[in-house]
XYZ file of C-alpha atoms in Angstrom:
325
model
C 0.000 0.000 0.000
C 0.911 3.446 -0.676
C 1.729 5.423 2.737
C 0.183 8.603 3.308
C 3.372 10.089 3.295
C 3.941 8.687 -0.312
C 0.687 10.530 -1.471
C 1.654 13.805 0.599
C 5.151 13.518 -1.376
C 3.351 12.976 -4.362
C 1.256 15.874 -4.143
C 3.500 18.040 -2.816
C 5.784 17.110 -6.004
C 2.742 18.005 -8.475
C 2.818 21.684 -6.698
C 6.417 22.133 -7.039
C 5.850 21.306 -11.143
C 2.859 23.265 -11.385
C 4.125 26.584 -9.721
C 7.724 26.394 -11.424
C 5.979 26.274 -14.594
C 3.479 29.020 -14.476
C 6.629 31.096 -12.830
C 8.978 29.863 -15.482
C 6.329 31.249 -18.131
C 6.013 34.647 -16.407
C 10.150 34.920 -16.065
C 9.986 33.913 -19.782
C 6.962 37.073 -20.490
C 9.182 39.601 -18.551
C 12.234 37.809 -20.648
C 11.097 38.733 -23.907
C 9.082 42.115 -22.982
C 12.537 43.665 -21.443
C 15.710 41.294 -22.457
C 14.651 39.597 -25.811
C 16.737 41.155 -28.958
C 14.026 42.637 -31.230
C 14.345 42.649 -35.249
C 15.490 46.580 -36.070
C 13.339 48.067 -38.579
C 16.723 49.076 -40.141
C 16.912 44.982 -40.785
C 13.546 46.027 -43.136
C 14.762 48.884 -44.912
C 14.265 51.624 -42.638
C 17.198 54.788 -43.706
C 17.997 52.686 -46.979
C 15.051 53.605 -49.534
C 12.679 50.929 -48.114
C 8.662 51.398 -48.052
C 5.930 50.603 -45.535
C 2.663 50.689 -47.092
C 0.244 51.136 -43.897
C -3.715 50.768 -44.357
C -5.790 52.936 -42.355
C -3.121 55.206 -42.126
C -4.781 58.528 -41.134
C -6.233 57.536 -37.668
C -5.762 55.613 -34.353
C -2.801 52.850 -34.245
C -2.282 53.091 -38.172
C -1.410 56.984 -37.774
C 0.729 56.417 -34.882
C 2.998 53.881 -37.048
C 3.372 55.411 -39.646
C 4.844 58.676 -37.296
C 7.097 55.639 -36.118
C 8.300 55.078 -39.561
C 8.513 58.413 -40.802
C 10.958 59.157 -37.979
C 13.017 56.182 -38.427
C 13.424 57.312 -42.150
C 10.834 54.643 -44.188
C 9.270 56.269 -47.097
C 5.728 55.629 -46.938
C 2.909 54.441 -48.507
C -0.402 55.423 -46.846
C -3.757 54.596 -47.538
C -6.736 55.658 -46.284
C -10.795 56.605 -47.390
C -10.311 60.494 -47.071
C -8.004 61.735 -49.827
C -8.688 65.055 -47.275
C -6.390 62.804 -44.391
C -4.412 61.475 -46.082
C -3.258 65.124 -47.488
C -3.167 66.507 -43.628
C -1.219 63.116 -42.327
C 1.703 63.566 -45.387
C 2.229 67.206 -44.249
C 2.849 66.240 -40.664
C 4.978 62.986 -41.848
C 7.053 64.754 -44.583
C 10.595 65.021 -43.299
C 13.893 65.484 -45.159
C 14.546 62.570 -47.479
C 11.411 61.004 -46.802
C 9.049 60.021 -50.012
C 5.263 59.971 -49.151
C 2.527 58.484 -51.485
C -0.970 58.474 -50.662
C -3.948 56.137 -52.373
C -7.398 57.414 -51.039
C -9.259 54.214 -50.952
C -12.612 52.857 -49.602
C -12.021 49.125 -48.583
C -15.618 48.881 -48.094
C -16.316 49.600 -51.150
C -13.204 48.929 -53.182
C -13.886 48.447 -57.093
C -11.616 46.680 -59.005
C -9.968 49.948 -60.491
C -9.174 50.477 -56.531
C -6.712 47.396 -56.408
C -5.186 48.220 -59.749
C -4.155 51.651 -58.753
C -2.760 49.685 -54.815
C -0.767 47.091 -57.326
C 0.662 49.838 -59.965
C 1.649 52.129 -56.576
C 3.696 49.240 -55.109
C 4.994 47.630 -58.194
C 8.016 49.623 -58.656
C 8.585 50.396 -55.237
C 11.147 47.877 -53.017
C 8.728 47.474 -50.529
C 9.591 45.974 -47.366
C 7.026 46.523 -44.653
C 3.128 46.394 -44.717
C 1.143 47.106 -41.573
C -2.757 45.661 -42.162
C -4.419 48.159 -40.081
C -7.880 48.996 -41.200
C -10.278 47.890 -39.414
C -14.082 48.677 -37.822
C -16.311 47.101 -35.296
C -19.903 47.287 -34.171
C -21.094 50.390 -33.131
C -21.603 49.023 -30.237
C -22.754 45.265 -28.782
C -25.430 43.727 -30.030
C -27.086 40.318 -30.522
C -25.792 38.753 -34.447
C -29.220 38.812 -35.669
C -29.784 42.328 -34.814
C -26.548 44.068 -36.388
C -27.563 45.403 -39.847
C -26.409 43.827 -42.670
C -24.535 46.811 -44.354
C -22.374 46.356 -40.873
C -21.264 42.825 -40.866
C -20.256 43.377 -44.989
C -18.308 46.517 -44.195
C -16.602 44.340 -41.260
C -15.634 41.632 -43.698
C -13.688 43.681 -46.168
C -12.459 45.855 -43.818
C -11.351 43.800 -41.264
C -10.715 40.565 -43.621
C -10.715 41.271 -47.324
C -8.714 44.222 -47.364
C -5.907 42.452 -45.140
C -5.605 39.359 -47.444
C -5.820 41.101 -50.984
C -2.836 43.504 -49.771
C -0.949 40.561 -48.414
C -1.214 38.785 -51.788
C -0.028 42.058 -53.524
C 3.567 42.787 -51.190
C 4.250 38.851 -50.899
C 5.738 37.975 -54.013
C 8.053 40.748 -54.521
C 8.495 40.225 -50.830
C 9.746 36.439 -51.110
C 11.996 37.254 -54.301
C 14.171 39.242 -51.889
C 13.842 37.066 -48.939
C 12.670 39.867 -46.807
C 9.716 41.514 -45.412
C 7.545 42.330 -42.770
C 3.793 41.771 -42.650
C 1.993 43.602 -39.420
C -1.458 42.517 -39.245
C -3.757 44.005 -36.571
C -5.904 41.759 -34.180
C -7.382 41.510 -31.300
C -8.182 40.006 -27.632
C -11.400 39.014 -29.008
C -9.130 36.167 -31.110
C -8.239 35.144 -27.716
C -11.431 35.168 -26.236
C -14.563 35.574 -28.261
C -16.820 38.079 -27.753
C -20.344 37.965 -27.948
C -22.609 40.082 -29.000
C -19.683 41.181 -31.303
C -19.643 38.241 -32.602
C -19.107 39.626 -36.496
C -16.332 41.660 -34.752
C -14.563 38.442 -33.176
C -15.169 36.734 -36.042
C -13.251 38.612 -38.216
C -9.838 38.843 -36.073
C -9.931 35.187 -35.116
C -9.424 35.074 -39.272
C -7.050 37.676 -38.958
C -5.127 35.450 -36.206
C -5.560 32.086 -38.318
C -4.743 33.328 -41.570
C -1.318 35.239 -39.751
C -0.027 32.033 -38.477
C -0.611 29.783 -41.411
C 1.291 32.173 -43.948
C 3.649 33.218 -40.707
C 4.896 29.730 -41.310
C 4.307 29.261 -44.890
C 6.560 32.775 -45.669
C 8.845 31.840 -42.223
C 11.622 29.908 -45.223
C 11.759 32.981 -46.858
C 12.885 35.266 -44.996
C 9.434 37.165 -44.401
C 8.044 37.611 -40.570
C 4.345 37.557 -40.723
C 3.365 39.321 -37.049
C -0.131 39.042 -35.573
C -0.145 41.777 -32.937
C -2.808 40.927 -29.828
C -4.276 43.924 -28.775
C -6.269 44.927 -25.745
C -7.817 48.356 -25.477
C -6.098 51.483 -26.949
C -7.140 54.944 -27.109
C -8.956 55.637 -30.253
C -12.113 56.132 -32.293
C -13.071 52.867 -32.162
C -12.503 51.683 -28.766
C -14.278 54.871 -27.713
C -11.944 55.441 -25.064
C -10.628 59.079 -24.404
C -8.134 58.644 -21.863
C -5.117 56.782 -21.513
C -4.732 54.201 -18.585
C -2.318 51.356 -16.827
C -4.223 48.776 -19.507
C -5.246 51.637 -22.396
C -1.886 53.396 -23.579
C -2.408 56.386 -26.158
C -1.490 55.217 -29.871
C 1.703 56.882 -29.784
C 2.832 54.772 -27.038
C 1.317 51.826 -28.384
C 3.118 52.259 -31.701
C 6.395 52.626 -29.917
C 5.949 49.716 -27.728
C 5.148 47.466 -31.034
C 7.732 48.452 -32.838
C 10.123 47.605 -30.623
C 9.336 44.420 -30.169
C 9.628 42.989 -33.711
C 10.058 39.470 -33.872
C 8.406 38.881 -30.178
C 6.011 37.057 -29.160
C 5.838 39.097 -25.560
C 5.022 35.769 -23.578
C 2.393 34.210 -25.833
C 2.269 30.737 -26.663
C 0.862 31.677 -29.557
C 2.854 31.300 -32.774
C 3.284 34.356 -35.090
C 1.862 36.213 -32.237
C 3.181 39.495 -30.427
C 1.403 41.302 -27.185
C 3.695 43.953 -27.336
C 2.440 46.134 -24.610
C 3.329 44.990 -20.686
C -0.275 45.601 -19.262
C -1.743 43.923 -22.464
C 1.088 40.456 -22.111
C 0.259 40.480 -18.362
C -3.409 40.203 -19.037
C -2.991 37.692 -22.192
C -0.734 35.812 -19.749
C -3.264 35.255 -16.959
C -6.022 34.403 -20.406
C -4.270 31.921 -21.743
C -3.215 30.280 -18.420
C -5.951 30.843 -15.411
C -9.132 29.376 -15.804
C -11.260 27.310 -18.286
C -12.232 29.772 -22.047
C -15.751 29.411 -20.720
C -15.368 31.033 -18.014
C -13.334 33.776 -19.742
C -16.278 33.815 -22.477
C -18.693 34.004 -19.489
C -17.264 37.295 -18.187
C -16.992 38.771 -21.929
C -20.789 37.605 -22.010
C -21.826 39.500 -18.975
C -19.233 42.662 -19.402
C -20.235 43.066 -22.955
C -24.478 43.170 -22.124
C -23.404 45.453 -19.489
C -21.765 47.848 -22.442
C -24.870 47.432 -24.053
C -27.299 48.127 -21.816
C -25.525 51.566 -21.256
C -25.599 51.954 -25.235
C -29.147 51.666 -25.947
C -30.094 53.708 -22.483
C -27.419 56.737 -23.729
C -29.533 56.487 -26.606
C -32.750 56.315 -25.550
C -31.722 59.667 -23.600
C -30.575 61.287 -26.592
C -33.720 60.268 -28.412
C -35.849 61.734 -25.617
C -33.793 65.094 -25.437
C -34.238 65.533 -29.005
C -38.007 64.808 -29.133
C -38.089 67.666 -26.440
C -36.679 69.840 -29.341
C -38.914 69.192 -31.259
């Protein structure tokens, strides 16, 4: 028979394992956050006659990269729907010995002609970096059946269309020099879905997918494919004014990102960075405390909270303006 002493051993062995790897993985997080030798963006061009061509380029995390660029010397290519942006964004980018293009496009809308004038841009151009950053949610959470249909299109070829039609247009210039750098925008909804966003989730759970298949696809040829796991960041579409420990301002964001290249911040995801400390901590206790369900129950009930405060801020407006009236 096993002694009681034998199963107190035993158990007390299985807590030794568990806690040195959970503390292992958080020494590893901290590791590559503050130790781990990021990829320089002068390793993509940067000061040498490169381009970045960034999608939504003229607000929000886009903007704030393409600042990050600009001052480390990357000509640009930005593109964004408002040709009227896009104008304002070059004059604050332009810098000494930095070339600018801009390509006013509608990805919700984008015609054929649209994708022409995105190839003939790039064609010529040695293009090194491209940073899929358009993007759009739900106005704000609601049940899938309710969201209007116009909505849920514009989220697919924003959020998914848009990202894999520009991939297929930098990729094979990309492989015949056996380098590049493909940023694609996601989110923590990948992680954990969301409902009541559920278009929303949707989409960046392809974005995640579809970054680590070609991550290791393009991985042999000298391309880095980078699916970047955001939390909340201040910006139009979070709807979040001011900056916090867990909600940095884009600028910050972008810095933090960029300096990470080649990172996965902690995740055990492949192809995968949470560049931001706040953002890793909280992707860290995610992916290791706790069963998805109940991580998808807590979305479930913080998400009808959101959307009970949505419909009553605009059943207030709707009464103030019938008042008007």
């Amino acid at each position: 028979m096993i002694s009681g002493l034998s199963f107190t051993g035993l158990f007390y062995g299985i807590g030794i394992f568990i806690s040195g790897y959970y503390i292992s993985r958080l020494i590893f997080l901290l590791f590559d956050i503050y130790l781990k030798p990021a990829k320089k963006l002068t390793d993509f061009g940067a000061g040498k006659g490169d381009w970045a061509v960034i999608t939504g380029a003229t607000d929000g995390i886009g903007k704030a990269l393409a600042t990050e660029l600009a001052a480390n010397k990357m000509n640009l290519i930005l593109i964004s729907r408002s040709e009227s942006k896009l104008e304002e964004t070059k004059k604050e980018l332009q810098k000494d010995g930095i070339l600018i293009k801009t390509i006013a496009v509608d990805f919700a809308q984008a015609k054929d002609s649209d994708w022409d004038l995105i190839k003939q841009t790039i064609k010529p151009l040695r293009t090194s970096i491209l940073i899929n950053s358009v993007g759009i949610s739900h106005e704000f959470p609601k049940p899938f059946e309710e969201e209007d249909q116009e909505r849920c299109d514009t989220i697919i070829e924003l959020n998914i269309k848009a990202l894999v039609n520009m991939t297929r247009i930098v990729v094979p210039k990309m492989k015949e020099r056996k380098n590049g750098l493909i940023i694609n925008m996601g989110s923590f909804v990948s992680l954990v879905p969301s409902p009541f966003l559920a278009m929303y989730s949707g989409s960046k759970s392809f974005v995640k997918s579809f970054s680590q298949a070609i991550g290791s696809e393009l991985f042999p040829f000298g391309i880095l494919v980078q699916h970047v796991n955001t939390y909340y960041v201040v910006s139009k579409m979070s709807k979040i004014r001011k900056p916090s420990f867990t909600t940095p301002l884009p600028d910050v964001y972008a810095r933090s990102l960029l300096s990470h290249i080649g990172s996965g911040c902690g995740t055990i995801e492949p192809f995968t960075s949470v560049p931001f400390l706040s953002h890793a901590l909280l992707s860290f206790v995610i992916e290791n405390c706790f069963s998805r369900k109940f991580w998808l129950d807590i979305y479930h009930n913080m998400l009808q909270d959101v959307r009970k405060r949505a419909l009553a801020k605009q059943a207030r407006i709707a009464a103030e303006k019938e008042k008007t009236n």
